[in-house]
Short mmCIF file of the C-alpha atoms (twelve columns), coordinates in Angstrom:
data_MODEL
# 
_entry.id   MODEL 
# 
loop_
_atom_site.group_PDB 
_atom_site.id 
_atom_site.type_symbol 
_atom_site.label_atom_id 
_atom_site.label_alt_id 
_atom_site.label_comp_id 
_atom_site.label_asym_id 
_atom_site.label_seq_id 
_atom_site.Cartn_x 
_atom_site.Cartn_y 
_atom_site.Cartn_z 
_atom_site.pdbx_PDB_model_num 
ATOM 1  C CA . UNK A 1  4.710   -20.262 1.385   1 
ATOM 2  C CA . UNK A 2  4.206   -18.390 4.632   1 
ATOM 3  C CA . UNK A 3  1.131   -18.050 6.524   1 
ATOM 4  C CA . UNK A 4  1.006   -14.994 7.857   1 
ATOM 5  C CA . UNK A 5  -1.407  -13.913 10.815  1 
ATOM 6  C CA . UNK A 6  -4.558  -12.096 10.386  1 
ATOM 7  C CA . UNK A 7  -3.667  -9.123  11.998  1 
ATOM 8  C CA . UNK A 8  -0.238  -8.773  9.869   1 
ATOM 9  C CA . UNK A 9  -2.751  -8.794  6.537   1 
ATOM 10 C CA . UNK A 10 -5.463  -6.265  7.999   1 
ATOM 11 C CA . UNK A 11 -2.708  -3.507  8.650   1 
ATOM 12 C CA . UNK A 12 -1.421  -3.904  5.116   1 
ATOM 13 C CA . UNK A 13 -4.655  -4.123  3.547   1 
ATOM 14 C CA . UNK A 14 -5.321  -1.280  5.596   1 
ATOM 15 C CA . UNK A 15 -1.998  0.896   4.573   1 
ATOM 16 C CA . UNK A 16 -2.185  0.292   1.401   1 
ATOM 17 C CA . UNK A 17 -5.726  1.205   0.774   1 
ATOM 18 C CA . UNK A 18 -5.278  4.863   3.072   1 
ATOM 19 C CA . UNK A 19 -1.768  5.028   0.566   1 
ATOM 20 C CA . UNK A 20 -3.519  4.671   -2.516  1 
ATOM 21 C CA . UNK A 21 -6.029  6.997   -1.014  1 
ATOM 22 C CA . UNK A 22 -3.729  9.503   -0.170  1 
ATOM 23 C CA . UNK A 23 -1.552  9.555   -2.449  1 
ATOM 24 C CA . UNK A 24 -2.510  7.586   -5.425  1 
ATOM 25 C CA . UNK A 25 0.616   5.752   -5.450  1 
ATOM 26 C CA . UNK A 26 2.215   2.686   -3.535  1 
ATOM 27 C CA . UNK A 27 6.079   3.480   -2.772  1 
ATOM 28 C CA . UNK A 28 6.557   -0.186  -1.993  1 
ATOM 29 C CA . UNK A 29 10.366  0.118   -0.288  1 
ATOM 30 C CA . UNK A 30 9.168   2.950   2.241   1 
ATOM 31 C CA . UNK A 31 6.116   1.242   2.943   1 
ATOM 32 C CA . UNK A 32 7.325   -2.111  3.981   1 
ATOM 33 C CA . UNK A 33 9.864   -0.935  5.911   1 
ATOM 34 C CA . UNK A 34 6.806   0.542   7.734   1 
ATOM 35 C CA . UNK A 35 4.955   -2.367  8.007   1 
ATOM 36 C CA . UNK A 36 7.986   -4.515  9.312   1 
ATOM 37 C CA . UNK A 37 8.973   -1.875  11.975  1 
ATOM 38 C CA . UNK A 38 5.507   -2.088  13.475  1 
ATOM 39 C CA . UNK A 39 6.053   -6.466  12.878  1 
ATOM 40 C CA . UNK A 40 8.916   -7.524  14.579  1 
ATOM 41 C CA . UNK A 41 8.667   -10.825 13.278  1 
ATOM 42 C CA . UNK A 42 8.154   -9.909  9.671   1 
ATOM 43 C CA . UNK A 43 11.616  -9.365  7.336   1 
ATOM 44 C CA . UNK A 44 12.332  -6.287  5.458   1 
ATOM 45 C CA . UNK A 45 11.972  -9.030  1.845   1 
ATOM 46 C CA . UNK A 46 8.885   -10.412 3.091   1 
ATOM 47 C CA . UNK A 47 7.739   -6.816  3.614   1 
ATOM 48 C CA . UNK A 48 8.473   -6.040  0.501   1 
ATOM 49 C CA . UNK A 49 7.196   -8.949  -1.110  1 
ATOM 50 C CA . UNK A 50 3.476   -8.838  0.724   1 
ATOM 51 C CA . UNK A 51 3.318   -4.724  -0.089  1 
ATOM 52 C CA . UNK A 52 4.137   -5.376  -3.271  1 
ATOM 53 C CA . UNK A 53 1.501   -8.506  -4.064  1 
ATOM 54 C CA . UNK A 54 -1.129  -6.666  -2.349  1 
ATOM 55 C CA . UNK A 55 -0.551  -3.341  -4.615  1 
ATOM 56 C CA . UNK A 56 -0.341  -5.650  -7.509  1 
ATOM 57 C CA . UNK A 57 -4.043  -7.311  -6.029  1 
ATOM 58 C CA . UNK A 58 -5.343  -3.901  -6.148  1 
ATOM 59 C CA . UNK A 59 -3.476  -2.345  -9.530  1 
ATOM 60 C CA . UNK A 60 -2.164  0.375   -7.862  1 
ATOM 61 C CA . UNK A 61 0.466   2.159   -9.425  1 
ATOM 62 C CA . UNK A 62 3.683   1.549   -7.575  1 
ATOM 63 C CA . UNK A 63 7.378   3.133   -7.212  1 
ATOM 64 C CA . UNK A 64 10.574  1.698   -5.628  1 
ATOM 65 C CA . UNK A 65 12.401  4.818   -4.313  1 
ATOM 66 C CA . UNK A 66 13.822  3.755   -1.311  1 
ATOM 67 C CA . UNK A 67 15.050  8.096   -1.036  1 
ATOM 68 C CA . UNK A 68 11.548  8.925   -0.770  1 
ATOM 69 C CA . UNK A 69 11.270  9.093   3.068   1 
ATOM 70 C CA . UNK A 70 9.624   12.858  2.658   1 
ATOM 71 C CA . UNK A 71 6.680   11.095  0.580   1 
ATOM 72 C CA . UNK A 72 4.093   11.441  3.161   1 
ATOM 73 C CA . UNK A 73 4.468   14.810  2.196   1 
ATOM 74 C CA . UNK A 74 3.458   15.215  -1.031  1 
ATOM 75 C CA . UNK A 75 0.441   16.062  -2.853  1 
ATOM 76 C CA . UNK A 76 -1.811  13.333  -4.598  1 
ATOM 77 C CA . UNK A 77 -1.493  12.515  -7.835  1 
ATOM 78 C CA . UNK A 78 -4.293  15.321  -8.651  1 
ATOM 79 C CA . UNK A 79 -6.965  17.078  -7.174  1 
ATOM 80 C CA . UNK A 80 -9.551  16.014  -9.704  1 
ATOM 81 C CA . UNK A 81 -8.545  12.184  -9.489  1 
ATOM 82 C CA . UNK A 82 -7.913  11.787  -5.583  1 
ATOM 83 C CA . UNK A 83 -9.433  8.539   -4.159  1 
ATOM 84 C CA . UNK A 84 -10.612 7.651   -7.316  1 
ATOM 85 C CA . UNK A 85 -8.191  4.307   -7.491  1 
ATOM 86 C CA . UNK A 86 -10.249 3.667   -3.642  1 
ATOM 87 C CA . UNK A 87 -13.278 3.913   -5.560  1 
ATOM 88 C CA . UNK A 88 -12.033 1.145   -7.980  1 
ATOM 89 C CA . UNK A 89 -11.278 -0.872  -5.165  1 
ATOM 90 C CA . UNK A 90 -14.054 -0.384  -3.184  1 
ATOM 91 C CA . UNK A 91 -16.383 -0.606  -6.008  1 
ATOM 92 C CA . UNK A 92 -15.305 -2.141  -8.697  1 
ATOM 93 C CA . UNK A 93 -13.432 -1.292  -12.083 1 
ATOM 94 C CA . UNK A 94 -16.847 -0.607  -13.798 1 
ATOM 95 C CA . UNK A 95 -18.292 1.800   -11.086 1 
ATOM 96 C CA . UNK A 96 -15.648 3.938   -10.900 1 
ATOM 97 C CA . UNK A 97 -16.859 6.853   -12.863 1 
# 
């Protein structure tokens, strides 16, 4: 088990809440090569590993499309639903509505 610094687990948390903001979706490939460009010291699997725990923590909907690099891009998921899975997070599940 790795112990990670503080500062590696605030940008993640970070990213990953503003991603399922954003979007409403966690492309976990593109985002932890992200995360371990801006960590020298962090792996590309590790990366992977810590995106994809954390968007597991907060039930985000994920996708592994490594092609996606134009995913910034896109529209949320819908108009009517955007930030809503933030609200869940921020709230909890019950609150939501």
């Amino acid at each position: 088990m790795h112990n990670y610094p503080i500062e590696l687990r605030d940008d993640l948390n970070r990213t990953l809440i503003k991603t399922i903001y954003d979007f409403g979706i966690v492309n976990i490939p593109v985002l932890a090569a992200r995360l371990a460009g801006r960590h020298c010291d962090l792996t590309l699997a590790d990366a992977e590993r810590l995106v994809l725990g954390f968007a597991q923590l907060y039930s985000a909907p994920i996708e592994f499309d490594r092609s996606a690099c134009d995913w910034r891009s896109r529209e949320p998921v819908g108009t009517d639903n955007n930030g809503l899975l933030l609200d869940i997070v921020e709230n909890g599940f019950g609150r939501a509505a």
